[in-house]
């Protein structure tokens, strides 16, 4: 594998900080490294880490040495530490991606490349790595008997029910994942296909008469918060498909309710990640401090009012999707998530997953009853409603902290590989 000399050779000592005493040790190590005295240089880099384990340049140089010694997996850990401590340094991105390729972690290399581009990573070295990754990642192909076909049914009985458009990114992710697994996939609004397995999104709003015409081999994919609801408080549509269809649910928090309805085999199919979600480039000018979007509710409106009085540039929009919404997200430093449903208190991962996939800093309300999946906690800033404006202020005023949260958010959601999630869900 070809590696650019600029990427993997140690930087010149003029690029290194000279603050005593660590700066002097680092400069000496760099000079030794460049002169070929690798072992002595390595010992000095490790000496620095004994005092400052997060030191970005020492970790980077040890990562370079590991890759050059054909120990790429060890290099990955060093580059990870370097990038976390110095996310604005292009060499750290390039070194980390190169190490992942050599360690045969092509999917992770692709995810990191996407994240890097969102943060301005560009140039011939970047494109060379992209070409390497492309040759290593091949889409899954059906080489034996044809695999089942799927039709993804998006239920929107009335165009004014615009909240149902919030499922679109999840549907796109499912479509991409199924195609990568070798399935033929179609998308339709309110239409079912007789020759495909229909996966239904938004079935809770279908008229009962229409619901009874759905093919019985359809899969109902639930994104409603039904945690803690008694049967007499649940929509009749949900009671019907609990008895008649296979049910997928996005959250384990809803399982107890399904069981109370006699559904003991509900499959948890969490919201996942696909590269096609990366649609929002980072705007050069972010003139919106805080963005809220979605249906209005008392808590959302109260927080928006407080943000406005606090002197922040804040915007609350409802009913915008696609490019109109994405343009606002790009212009925003922070996107604020306030749970709409007091009764269920399930973290709104459907909307937030799209934000994390596009490396947006997300601040969300949290109380002791809120159900949040452990694997994405590290990618978010949580706050009580009482302190949420102060939390937004602290993040807006600290660019480095905000960038670190953006990076952590993408890292968290990108581990939810939709292909693996769907493979598990489709097993009988």
PDB file of C-alpha atoms in Angstrom, residues 5 39 83 93 137 149 153 182 204 248 253 329 331 343 349 386 424:
ATOM      1  CA  UNK A   5       5.551  10.779   2.595  1.00  0.00           C
ATOM      2  CA  UNK A  39      14.068   3.173  18.692  1.00  0.00           C
ATOM      3  CA  UNK A  83      -7.418  12.906  16.468  1.00  0.00           C
ATOM      4  CA  UNK A  93      -7.220  12.335   9.984  1.00  0.00           C
ATOM      5  CA  UNK A 137     -15.660  -2.230  -0.159  1.00  0.00           C
ATOM      6  CA  UNK A 149     -38.080  -8.386  -2.447  1.00  0.00           C
ATOM      7  CA  UNK A 153     -44.573   1.610   2.494  1.00  0.00           C
ATOM      8  CA  UNK A 182     -28.715  -8.172  -2.056  1.00  0.00           C
ATOM      9  CA  UNK A 204     -50.654   3.867  13.292  1.00  0.00           C
ATOM     10  CA  UNK A 248     -40.526  -4.462  14.575  1.00  0.00           C
ATOM     11  CA  UNK A 253     -38.529   0.685  26.028  1.00  0.00           C
ATOM     12  CA  UNK A 329     -29.290  22.545  10.209  1.00  0.00           C
ATOM     13  CA  UNK A 331     -26.408  27.098   9.482  1.00  0.00           C
ATOM     14  CA  UNK A 343     -45.885  10.147  29.241  1.00  0.00           C
ATOM     15  CA  UNK A 349     -33.405   8.882  18.436  1.00  0.00           C
ATOM     16  CA  UNK A 386     -33.957  24.015  33.937  1.00  0.00           C
ATOM     17  CA  UNK A 424     -30.333  -9.924  12.600  1.00  0.00           C
TER      18      UNK A 424
END
